[in-house]
Each structure stands twice: as structure tokens, then as C-alpha cells.
Short mmCIF file of C-alpha atoms in Angstrom, two decimals:
data_model
loop_
_atom_site.label_atom_id
_atom_site.label_comp_id
_atom_site.label_asym_id
_atom_site.label_seq_id
_atom_site.Cartn_x
_atom_site.Cartn_y
_atom_site.Cartn_z
CA GLY F 52 0.17 -0.21 -0.37
CA SER F 53 1.60 3.36 -0.76
CA ASP F 54 1.35 6.64 2.28
CA ASP F 55 -1.81 7.41 -0.11
CA ASP F 56 -3.73 4.06 2.31
CA ASP F 57 -4.35 5.93 4.68
CA LEU F 58 -6.32 8.84 3.24
CA LYS F 59 -7.74 9.15 -0.45
CA HIS F 60 -7.53 12.44 -1.61
CA GLU F 61 -10.10 11.35 -5.41
CA ASP F 62 -12.67 12.69 -3.66
CA LYS F 63 -13.32 15.84 -2.24
CA THR F 64 -15.28 15.84 0.42
CA ASP F 65 -12.77 12.84 2.21
CA ILE F 66 -9.81 16.25 3.00
CA ASP F 67 -12.96 17.21 5.05
CA SER F 68 -13.80 13.59 7.56
CA TYR F 69 -10.11 13.71 8.07
CA ASP F 70 -9.56 16.98 9.38
CA ALA F 71 -13.18 15.77 11.38
CA VAL F 72 -11.28 12.38 12.56
CA TYR F 73 -7.89 14.98 13.27
CA TRP F 74 -9.93 16.99 15.84
CA LYS F 75 -11.58 14.04 17.58
CA HIS F 76 -8.48 12.48 18.04
CA HIS F 77 -6.90 15.62 19.59
CA PRO F 78 -9.90 17.23 21.46
CA HIS F 79 -6.55 19.61 23.65
CA LEU F 80 -6.24 21.03 20.15
CA LEU F 81 -9.79 22.61 19.90
CA PRO F 82 -9.16 25.60 20.54
CA VAL F 83 -6.68 26.37 19.27
CA ILE F 84 -7.57 25.37 15.71
CA ALA F 85 -8.55 29.55 15.04
CA ALA F 86 -7.67 30.73 18.25
CA ALA F 87 -4.40 31.07 16.73
CA THR F 88 -4.88 33.22 13.73
CA ARG F 89 -6.84 35.84 16.81
CA ALA F 90 -4.25 36.56 19.46
CA GLU F 91 -2.36 38.84 16.32
CA SER F 92 -0.54 41.36 18.02
CA LYS F 93 -1.89 45.25 18.13
CA THR F 94 1.71 46.94 17.26
CA PRO F 95 2.00 48.65 13.82
CA ALA F 96 4.18 48.32 11.39
CA THR F 97 5.84 51.71 9.40
CA SER F 98 5.70 50.65 5.43
CA GLU F 99 10.01 50.08 5.94
CA ALA F 100 8.98 47.77 9.22
CA PHE F 101 8.70 43.96 9.03
CA TYR F 102 5.88 42.83 10.52
CA ASN F 103 5.52 40.03 13.00
CA PRO F 104 2.47 38.51 14.37
CA TYR F 105 4.61 36.27 16.41
CA GLU F 106 6.99 38.28 18.19
CA GLY F 107 7.32 36.92 21.45
CA ARG F 108 6.15 33.79 20.76
CA LYS F 109 8.16 30.34 21.80
CA ASN F 110 5.83 28.56 19.32
CA ALA F 111 6.93 30.86 16.47
CA ARG F 112 10.45 32.04 14.13
CA GLN F 113 10.97 35.35 15.30
CA LEU F 114 12.37 38.19 12.69
CA ASN F 115 15.85 38.50 14.73
CA GLU F 116 15.94 34.73 14.13
CA SER F 117 17.03 33.33 10.81
CA VAL F 118 15.01 30.08 9.21
CA GLU F 119 17.33 27.78 9.69
CA ASP F 120 17.38 28.32 13.31
CA PHE F 121 14.01 28.34 13.28
CA LEU F 122 13.89 25.23 11.50
CA LYS F 123 16.55 23.71 13.61
CA ARG F 124 14.75 25.11 17.07
CA LEU F 125 12.00 23.38 16.17
CA PRO F 126 11.16 20.39 14.32
CA PRO F 127 7.63 20.08 14.11
CA ARG F 128 9.18 15.64 13.21
CA SER F 129 10.22 15.45 17.32
CA THR F 130 9.36 18.83 19.35
CA ALA F 131 6.66 17.90 21.51
CA VAL F 132 2.74 19.03 21.50
CA SER F 133 2.40 21.55 24.82
CA LEU F 134 0.98 23.91 26.23
CA GLU F 135 2.49 26.70 24.91
CA CYS F 136 3.61 24.62 21.58
CA GLN F 137 0.13 23.57 20.17
CA TRP F 138 1.81 24.92 17.06
CA ILE F 139 4.74 26.17 14.94
CA PHE F 140 4.22 29.19 13.35
CA VAL F 141 6.10 31.77 10.72
CA ALA F 142 4.91 34.66 9.25
CA ASN F 143 5.29 36.06 5.76
CA PRO F 144 7.17 39.33 7.13
CA TYR F 145 6.87 41.85 4.90
CA ARG F 146 2.92 41.45 4.87
CA SER F 147 1.41 44.29 6.36
CA PRO F 148 -0.82 44.36 9.84
CA SER F 149 -3.99 42.44 9.60
CA THR F 150 -7.29 43.96 9.83
CA ASP F 151 -8.55 44.18 12.79
CA LYS F 152 -11.08 40.66 12.45
CA ASP F 153 -14.17 41.14 14.68
CA VAL F 154 -14.82 37.32 15.51
CA ALA F 155 -17.13 37.79 18.29
CA GLY F 156 -19.11 39.71 16.26
CA PHE F 157 -19.64 36.63 13.55
CA VAL F 158 -20.13 33.82 15.61
CA PRO F 159 -23.49 35.05 16.76
CA ALA F 160 -24.53 36.40 13.32
CA ALA F 161 -23.31 33.05 11.83
CA HIS F 162 -25.06 31.01 14.19
CA LYS F 163 -28.98 33.43 13.02
CA LEU F 164 -27.76 32.19 9.89
CA LEU F 165 -27.66 28.43 10.55
CA ALA F 166 -30.49 27.81 13.20
CA GLU F 167 -32.64 29.73 10.54
CA LEU F 168 -31.89 27.23 7.64
CA THR F 169 -32.32 24.38 10.82
CA LYS F 170 -35.20 25.69 10.63
CA GLN F 171 -36.25 25.03 6.98
CA THR F 172 -35.14 22.00 7.76
CA ASN F 173 -37.01 20.79 9.89
CA GLU F 174 -40.30 22.25 7.67
CA ILE F 175 -38.48 20.88 4.41
CA GLU F 176 -38.54 17.06 5.99
CA THR F 177 -41.32 17.44 7.68
CA SER F 178 -43.89 18.75 4.92
CA MET F 179 -41.78 15.89 2.92
CA LYS F 180 -42.55 12.91 5.43
CA GLY F 181 -41.62 9.51 3.48
CA LYS F 182 -40.35 10.72 0.68
CA ALA F 183 -37.23 9.59 -0.56
CA GLN F 184 -34.37 10.93 1.23
CA GLY F 185 -33.06 11.57 -2.82
CA THR F 186 -35.61 13.60 -2.89
CA ILE F 187 -35.35 15.91 0.03
CA THR F 188 -31.82 15.98 -0.59
CA LYS F 189 -31.66 17.71 -3.38
CA LYS F 190 -34.56 20.46 -2.24
CA LEU F 191 -32.20 20.73 0.59
CA THR F 192 -29.22 21.45 -1.67
CA PRO F 193 -29.90 24.73 -3.17
CA LEU F 194 -31.19 25.55 0.95
CA ARG F 195 -27.26 24.49 2.22
CA THR F 196 -25.52 26.13 -1.02
CA ALA F 197 -27.34 29.97 -0.59
CA THR F 198 -26.77 29.69 3.98
CA ARG F 199 -23.29 28.80 2.95
CA GLU F 200 -22.88 32.26 0.80
CA LYS F 201 -24.40 33.95 3.35
CA LEU F 202 -21.62 32.50 6.08
CA LEU F 203 -19.40 33.53 3.85
CA ALA F 204 -20.10 36.46 3.09
CA CYS F 205 -20.78 36.91 6.87
CA ALA F 206 -17.36 36.63 7.35
CA LYS F 207 -16.46 39.48 4.47
CA GLU F 208 -19.24 41.56 6.29
CA HIS F 209 -16.60 41.58 9.64
CA GLN F 210 -13.40 40.86 7.41
CA PHE F 211 -12.36 37.59 9.41
CA THR F 212 -11.22 36.45 6.04
CA SER F 213 -8.56 34.30 6.20
CA GLY F 214 -8.17 30.85 4.96
CA LYS F 215 -5.50 28.40 3.97
CA TRP F 216 -4.78 25.60 2.08
CA MET F 217 -4.05 22.23 3.86
CA LEU F 218 -1.32 19.71 3.15
CA PHE F 219 -1.41 16.29 5.20
CA PRO F 220 2.01 15.26 5.49
CA TYR F 221 2.95 12.06 7.52
CA PRO F 222 5.71 13.05 10.03
CA ASP F 223 9.01 10.65 8.38
CA ASP F 224 8.02 13.98 5.92
CA VAL F 225 7.09 16.99 7.78
CA ASN F 226 10.43 18.06 8.43
CA ALA F 227 11.19 18.49 5.08
CA CYS F 228 8.07 19.30 4.04
CA TRP F 229 7.54 22.40 6.89
CA ALA F 230 11.02 23.37 5.69
CA THR F 231 10.16 24.05 2.75
CA VAL F 232 6.65 25.64 3.59
CA ALA F 233 8.55 27.64 6.38
CA ARG F 234 10.63 29.14 4.05
CA ALA F 235 9.08 30.04 0.74
CA THR F 236 7.00 31.80 3.51
CA VAL F 237 9.49 34.08 5.10
CA ASN F 238 10.92 34.95 1.35
CA ARG F 239 7.00 36.28 0.49
CA GLU F 240 7.02 33.53 -2.25
CA LEU F 241 3.37 31.93 -0.73
CA GLY F 242 1.04 33.15 2.20
CA ILE F 243 0.68 35.65 4.94
CA ALA F 244 2.08 32.99 7.03
CA ALA F 245 1.92 29.03 8.33
CA LYS F 246 1.86 26.85 10.69
CA VAL F 247 2.87 23.38 12.69
CA ALA F 248 1.02 20.58 14.35
CA PRO F 249 4.10 19.10 16.47
CA ASP F 250 3.85 15.97 17.97
CA ALA F 251 1.27 14.46 19.91
CA GLY F 252 2.49 11.38 20.16
CA ASP F 253 0.14 9.02 17.75
CA GLY F 254 2.90 7.28 15.64
CA ASP F 255 3.89 7.58 12.74
CA ARG F 256 0.94 7.06 10.83
CA VAL F 257 -0.96 9.62 11.96
CA GLN F 258 -0.21 12.64 9.24
CA ARG F 259 0.76 16.54 10.71
CA LEU F 260 -1.49 19.58 9.61
CA ILE F 261 0.50 22.10 7.36
CA CYS F 262 -2.01 25.42 7.26
CA ILE F 263 -0.86 27.87 4.62
CA TYR F 264 -2.84 30.85 5.19
CA THR F 265 -3.62 33.63 2.59
CA LYS F 266 -5.30 37.12 3.62
CA ASP F 267 -8.64 37.07 1.74
CA PHE F 268 -10.59 33.69 1.38
CA SER F 269 -12.50 35.89 -2.04
CA ASP F 270 -9.62 37.05 -3.37
CA LEU F 271 -9.49 33.87 -6.37
CA ASP F 272 -6.04 35.05 -7.65
CA ASP F 273 -4.20 35.00 -4.57
CA VAL F 274 -5.30 32.07 -3.40
CA LYS F 275 -4.65 30.41 -6.92
CA ARG F 276 -1.22 31.90 -6.59
CA VAL F 277 -0.02 31.19 -3.48
CA LEU F 278 -1.27 27.24 -4.45
CA GLY F 279 0.24 27.21 -8.08
CA ARG F 280 3.76 28.50 -5.72
CA LEU F 281 2.74 24.91 -3.63
CA VAL F 282 2.48 22.96 -6.78
CA GLU F 283 6.32 24.79 -8.31
CA LEU F 284 7.29 23.71 -4.42
CA GLY F 285 6.20 19.57 -5.88
CA LEU F 286 3.88 20.11 -2.04
CA ALA F 287 1.07 19.87 -4.59
CA THR F 288 0.87 17.59 -7.34
CA LYS F 289 -2.07 17.76 -9.77
CA GLY F 290 -2.78 14.04 -8.92
CA LYS F 291 -3.47 14.83 -5.50
CA ASP F 292 -5.76 17.26 -3.87
CA ILE F 293 -5.73 19.11 -1.76
CA TYR F 294 -8.11 21.84 0.19
CA TYR F 295 -8.61 25.89 0.53
CA LYS F 296 -10.82 25.72 3.92
CA ALA F 297 -11.93 29.83 5.42
CA ASP F 298 -11.20 30.35 8.72
CA ALA F 299 -14.44 31.35 9.69
CA LEU F 300 -16.19 28.31 9.39
CA THR F 301 -13.12 26.31 10.70
CA GLU F 302 -13.95 28.56 13.45
CA LEU F 303 -17.72 27.82 13.19
CA ALA F 304 -16.39 24.18 13.84
CA LEU F 305 -17.51 23.09 10.44
CA ASN F 306 -16.42 20.09 9.45
CA SER F 307 -17.35 17.38 7.24
CA GLY F 308 -20.74 15.57 8.55
CA ASN F 309 -21.97 18.64 10.10
CA GLU F 310 -25.28 18.71 11.18
CA TRP F 311 -26.02 20.96 8.46
CA GLY F 312 -24.82 18.80 5.88
CA LEU F 313 -22.77 22.12 4.57
CA LYS F 314 -19.81 21.52 2.78
CA PRO F 315 -16.83 22.85 4.61
CA SER F 316 -13.51 23.47 2.35
CA LEU F 317 -14.08 26.26 -0.30
CA TYR F 318 -11.78 25.17 -2.64
CA ALA F 319 -10.41 21.56 -3.99
CA SER F 320 -6.82 21.60 -5.92
CA LYS F 321 -8.05 20.32 -9.42
CA ASP F 322 -11.06 22.59 -9.44
CA LEU F 323 -7.89 25.67 -10.03
CA LEU F 324 -5.49 23.85 -11.67
CA GLY F 325 -7.75 23.76 -14.61
CA GLY F 326 -6.07 21.13 -17.63
CA PRO F 327 -2.37 19.14 -17.30
CA LYS F 328 0.14 20.96 -16.79
CA ARG F 329 2.12 21.39 -20.59
#
């Protein structure tokens, strides 16, 4: 069997079910899925200054630290998960400080939209009682699609626009994969930041998660640009799909199999890469 035996990538939703399984087995990490992106410092940066939202944090690369020293100090393969190190971070030092996102405003507004979907779903299921599940699903699909669009519009409204491409290397490959991501991030080749899961003691067969962040999930040119660079760096390939998820949907714990039947990932690499590369 190949490395893909544990996690087939052909099916668009598989990454999302993996996402759910990953967090189920790492409950101690749940509070930090999205918290890390919230903990950005408010330090203003002049156009000449480098900016690092993780400055002063032991689990991140510091501005006065070379990338190679950072990689030696915190190799994800062997750095144990701890309260201070639930993720390892690196930022693009050329990025501008993030706009303050209003997570506190987004969450209740989003829950209202989800409650409305629940209500409509119940009404449809009640009125179509006894009908084939396929017929009911057909009726629910446009509602679900519309709700997801509303959730994303709500996220934009509250300036909660970050999102990430996700990679799932095995522990044997995680150091090399992360080193490539970290160097490219600091070199301004990828997105605004990246993070990797340290060693949670799961053994060699459990994949690690690497997130490569972009500033705005709706900026498709930027999302595609980062994907294109991941392909050039050998981190994403035509045959093996990778997926992009909006942080706003992660914040709502919208994983695969969620009670609303909403698809968690926004983009699959195969949909954005187009035809075969010449």
C-alpha cells in the first residue's frame, strides 16, 4: 500500500472527514484551531518595518532569527505538543498588519443563519415525510448552498477573511515539507503565514497538518497564486488533491458530517489548477 492508503484524496469531502477525525483525536487542540489567528498583536508597522504577529512567542519564528535556526529550534517531527506549543508558526515578514477581524460579531450572526437553516430543514423534512431521501436532499441542496454563501458574506462583512490551503504530510516527511513552506513563507512566495502541528504522540502513521494562510478567501487570484507556488515547490501535485478552507467556517466547527450538511472546504486544487500542465 502507498502512503495514500490511509487517506484517499480523490473524493472532495475526504479531507473534511479527515479534518473531523483529526480534531476528534486531538481534542486538546480544539480551542486553538482558530484562536491562533485571533491572537495577532496590534503593533503598527511602518512600510519599512518587518511585521511579525507572533513576535515574542516561543512557538514561532522571531524576526531576528534566521529561518534555518528556527527550523533547528522547532522541528515539527520531534517537537512535542505542549500548552505553549500547540502549533508552530511562521509569518511572512513583508505582510502588512491584519485588519482587526470581528470574530465576536461574526459568530452570533453566523449562528443565526445556521438556526434559520435548521428551521427550514425541519419544515421541509416534515412536509416531505415518507418521500425518498434523495428527493428531500434535492430540495435541501439549494438552501445549504445559499446558507454557505451567506456565511461567507457575513465573514467578509466582519473582516474575517483569512483562509488556508491544507497539507497532510506523514511524520517522516513533515520536517522537509515544513522547511519548504517556512522558507517560501519568509521569502514572500506563499501567503501571510503558515503553521504546522507538532508531535502529539500519535506515532508514524498519523498525518500532520500544515496550514498555508492567505489574507482573503474571496481573492481567488491570490488563492490560485499560492496554490501555483505550492505546485512548483512540489508540495501539491495534479494527482493528489489539496483543499482550501475559510477560517470563519473552521471557527464554526463546520467539519465533514456537520449537522447542517454544509461542505466545509471552499476550493479543491483540481478545480483551480485547470487542465494538465504542459
